[in-house]
Short mmCIF file of C-alpha atoms in Angstrom, two decimals:
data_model
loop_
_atom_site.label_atom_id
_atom_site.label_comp_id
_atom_site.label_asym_id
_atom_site.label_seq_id
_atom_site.Cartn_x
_atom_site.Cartn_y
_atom_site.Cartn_z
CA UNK A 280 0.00 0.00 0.00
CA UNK A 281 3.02 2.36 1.11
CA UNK A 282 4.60 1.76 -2.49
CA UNK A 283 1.62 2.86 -4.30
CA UNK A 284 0.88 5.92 -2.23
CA UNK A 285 4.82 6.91 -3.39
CA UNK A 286 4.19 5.65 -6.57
CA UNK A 287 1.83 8.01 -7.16
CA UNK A 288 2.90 10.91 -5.29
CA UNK A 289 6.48 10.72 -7.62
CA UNK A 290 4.07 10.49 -10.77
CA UNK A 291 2.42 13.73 -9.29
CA UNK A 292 5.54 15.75 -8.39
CA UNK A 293 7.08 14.45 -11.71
CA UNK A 294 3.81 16.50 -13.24
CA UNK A 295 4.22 19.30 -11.41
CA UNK A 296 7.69 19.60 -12.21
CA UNK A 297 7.03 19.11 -15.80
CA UNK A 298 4.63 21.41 -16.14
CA UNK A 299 6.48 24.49 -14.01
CA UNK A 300 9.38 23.73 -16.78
CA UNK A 301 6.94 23.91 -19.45
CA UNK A 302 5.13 27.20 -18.20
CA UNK A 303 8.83 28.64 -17.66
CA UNK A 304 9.40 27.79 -20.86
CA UNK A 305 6.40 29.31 -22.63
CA UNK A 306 7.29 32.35 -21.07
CA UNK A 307 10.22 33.28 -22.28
CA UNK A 308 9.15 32.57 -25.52
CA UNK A 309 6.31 34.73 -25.35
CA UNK A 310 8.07 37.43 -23.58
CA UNK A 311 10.82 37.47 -25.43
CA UNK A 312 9.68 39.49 -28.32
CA UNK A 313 8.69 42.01 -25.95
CA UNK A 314 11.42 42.20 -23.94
CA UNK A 315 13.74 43.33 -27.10
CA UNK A 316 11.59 45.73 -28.00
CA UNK A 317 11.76 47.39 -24.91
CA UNK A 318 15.42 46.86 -24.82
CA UNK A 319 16.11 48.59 -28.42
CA UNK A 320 13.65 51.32 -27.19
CA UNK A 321 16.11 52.41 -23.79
CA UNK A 322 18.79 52.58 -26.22
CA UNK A 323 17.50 54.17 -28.47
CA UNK A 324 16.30 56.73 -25.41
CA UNK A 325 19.67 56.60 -24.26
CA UNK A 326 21.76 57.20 -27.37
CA UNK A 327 19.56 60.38 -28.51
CA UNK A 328 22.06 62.37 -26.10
CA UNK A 329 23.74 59.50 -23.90
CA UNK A 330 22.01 61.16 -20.69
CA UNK A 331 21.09 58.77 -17.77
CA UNK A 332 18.00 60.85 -17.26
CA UNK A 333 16.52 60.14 -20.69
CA UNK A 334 16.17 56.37 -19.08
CA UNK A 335 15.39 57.30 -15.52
CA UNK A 336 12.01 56.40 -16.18
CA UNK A 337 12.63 53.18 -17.20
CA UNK A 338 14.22 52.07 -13.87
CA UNK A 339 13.14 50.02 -11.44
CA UNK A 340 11.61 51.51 -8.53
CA UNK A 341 13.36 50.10 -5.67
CA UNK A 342 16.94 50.60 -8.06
CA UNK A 343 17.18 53.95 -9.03
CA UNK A 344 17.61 55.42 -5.58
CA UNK A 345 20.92 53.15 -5.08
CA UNK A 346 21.89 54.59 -8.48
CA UNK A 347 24.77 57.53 -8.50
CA UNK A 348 23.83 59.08 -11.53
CA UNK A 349 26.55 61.27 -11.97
CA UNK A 350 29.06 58.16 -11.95
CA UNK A 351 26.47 56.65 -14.84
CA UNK A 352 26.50 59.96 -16.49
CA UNK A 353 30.43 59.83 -16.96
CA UNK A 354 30.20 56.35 -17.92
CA UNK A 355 28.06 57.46 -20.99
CA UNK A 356 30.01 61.13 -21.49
CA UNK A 357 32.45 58.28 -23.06
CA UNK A 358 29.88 56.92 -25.45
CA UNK A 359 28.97 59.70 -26.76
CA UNK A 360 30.79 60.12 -29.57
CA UNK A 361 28.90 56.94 -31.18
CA UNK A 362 26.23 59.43 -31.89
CA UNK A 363 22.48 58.11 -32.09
CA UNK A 364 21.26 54.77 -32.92
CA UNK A 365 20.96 53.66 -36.56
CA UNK A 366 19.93 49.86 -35.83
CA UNK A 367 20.15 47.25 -33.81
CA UNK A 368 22.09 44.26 -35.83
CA UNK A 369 21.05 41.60 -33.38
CA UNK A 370 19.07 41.24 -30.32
CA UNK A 371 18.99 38.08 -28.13
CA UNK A 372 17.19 37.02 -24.95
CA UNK A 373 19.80 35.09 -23.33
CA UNK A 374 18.34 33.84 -20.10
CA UNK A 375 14.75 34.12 -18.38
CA UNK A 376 14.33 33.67 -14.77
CA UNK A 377 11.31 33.46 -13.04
CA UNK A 378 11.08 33.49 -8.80
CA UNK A 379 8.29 33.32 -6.43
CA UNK A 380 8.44 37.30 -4.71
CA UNK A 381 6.70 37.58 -1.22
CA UNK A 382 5.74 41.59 -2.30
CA UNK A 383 4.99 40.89 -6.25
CA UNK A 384 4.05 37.42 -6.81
CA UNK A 385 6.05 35.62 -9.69
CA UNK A 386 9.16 38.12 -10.49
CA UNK A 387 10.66 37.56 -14.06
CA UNK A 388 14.04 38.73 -15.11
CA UNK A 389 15.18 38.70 -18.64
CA UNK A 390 18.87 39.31 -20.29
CA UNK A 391 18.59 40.93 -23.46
CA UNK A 392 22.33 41.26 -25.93
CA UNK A 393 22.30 43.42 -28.64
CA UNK A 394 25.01 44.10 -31.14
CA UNK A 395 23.69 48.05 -32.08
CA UNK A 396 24.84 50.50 -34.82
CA UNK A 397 25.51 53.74 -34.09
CA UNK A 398 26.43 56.57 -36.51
CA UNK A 399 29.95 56.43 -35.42
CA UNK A 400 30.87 53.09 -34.73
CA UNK A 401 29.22 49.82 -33.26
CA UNK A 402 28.29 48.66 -29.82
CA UNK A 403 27.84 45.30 -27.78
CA UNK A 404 24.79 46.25 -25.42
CA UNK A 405 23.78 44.24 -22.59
CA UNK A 406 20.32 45.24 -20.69
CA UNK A 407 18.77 43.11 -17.62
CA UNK A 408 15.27 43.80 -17.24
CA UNK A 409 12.94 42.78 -14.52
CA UNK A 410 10.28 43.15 -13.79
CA UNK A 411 7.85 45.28 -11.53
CA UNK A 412 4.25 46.06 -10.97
CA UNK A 413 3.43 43.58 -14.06
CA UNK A 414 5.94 45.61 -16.21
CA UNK A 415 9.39 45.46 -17.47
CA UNK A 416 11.85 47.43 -16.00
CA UNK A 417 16.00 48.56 -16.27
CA UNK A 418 17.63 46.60 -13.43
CA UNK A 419 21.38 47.21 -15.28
CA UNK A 420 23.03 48.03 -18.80
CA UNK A 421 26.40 47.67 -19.77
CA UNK A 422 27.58 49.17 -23.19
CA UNK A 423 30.76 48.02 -24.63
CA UNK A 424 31.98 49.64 -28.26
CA UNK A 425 33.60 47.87 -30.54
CA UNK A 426 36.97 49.03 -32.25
CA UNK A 427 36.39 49.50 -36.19
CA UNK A 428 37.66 47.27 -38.37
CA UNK A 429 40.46 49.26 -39.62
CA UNK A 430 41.58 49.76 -36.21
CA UNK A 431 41.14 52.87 -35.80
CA UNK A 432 39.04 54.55 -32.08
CA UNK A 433 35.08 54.55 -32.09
#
């Protein structure tokens, strides 16, 4: 009797299991889209003048108090000579986490990679989004220019 009852609690948990992977999954592939949308849209915010405030609204709540935006603002003084954004070249969501949150519910954090054109040279961008309130937020971007073929500065 003992061995059936775990019998068929194992086939149980084996369902649940398979079908948290299988809602994980569909989830990033539905969000996905969205999320590198929203990515292409802070950078293309961002690279209109490279000026931390043109994003601030796209940071998460909790985050941008712990943010020392003039230490952001010269780390984008540098970029600014890539000018605006022409296009993005490639856009990837590389992972997709989702986590049970006491104050939210089901928290979801997404990596987006972009390789982006600017009119003076190209960039590797790298954007983690989570999100907050039911929405998508900036939890950290890293933007790393690439050296022009000819070897010559960006």
């Amino acid at each position: 009797m003992l061995k059936k009852f775990l019998i068929v609690v194992g086939i149980i948990s084996t369902g649940f299991v398979a079908s948290c992977a299988l809602l994980l999954g569909f989830s990033a592939t539905s969000d996905a889209p969205h999320n590198k949308v929203l990515a292409e849209t802070i950078t293309r915010e961002l690279a209109r003048g490279w000026n931390v405030r043109d994003i601030e609204r796209y940071f998460l709540r909790g985050g941008a108090g712990r943010i020392d935006l003039a230490a952001a603002q010269a780390s984008f003084n540098t970029l600014k000579p890539l000018g605006a954004l022409k296009e993005i070249d490639e856009a990837h969501q590389t992972s997709f986490v989702m986590e049970a949150n006491a104050g939210e519910g089901i928290a979801k954090t997404a990596t987006v990679t972009m390789v982006a054109t600017f009119e003076h040279g190209r960039a590797d961008v790298t954007m983690e989004l989570r999100s907050e309130a039911g929405e998508m937020k900036l939890r950290s971007l890293n933007v790393v220019p690439r050296a022009p073929a000819n070897g010559q500065q960006a």
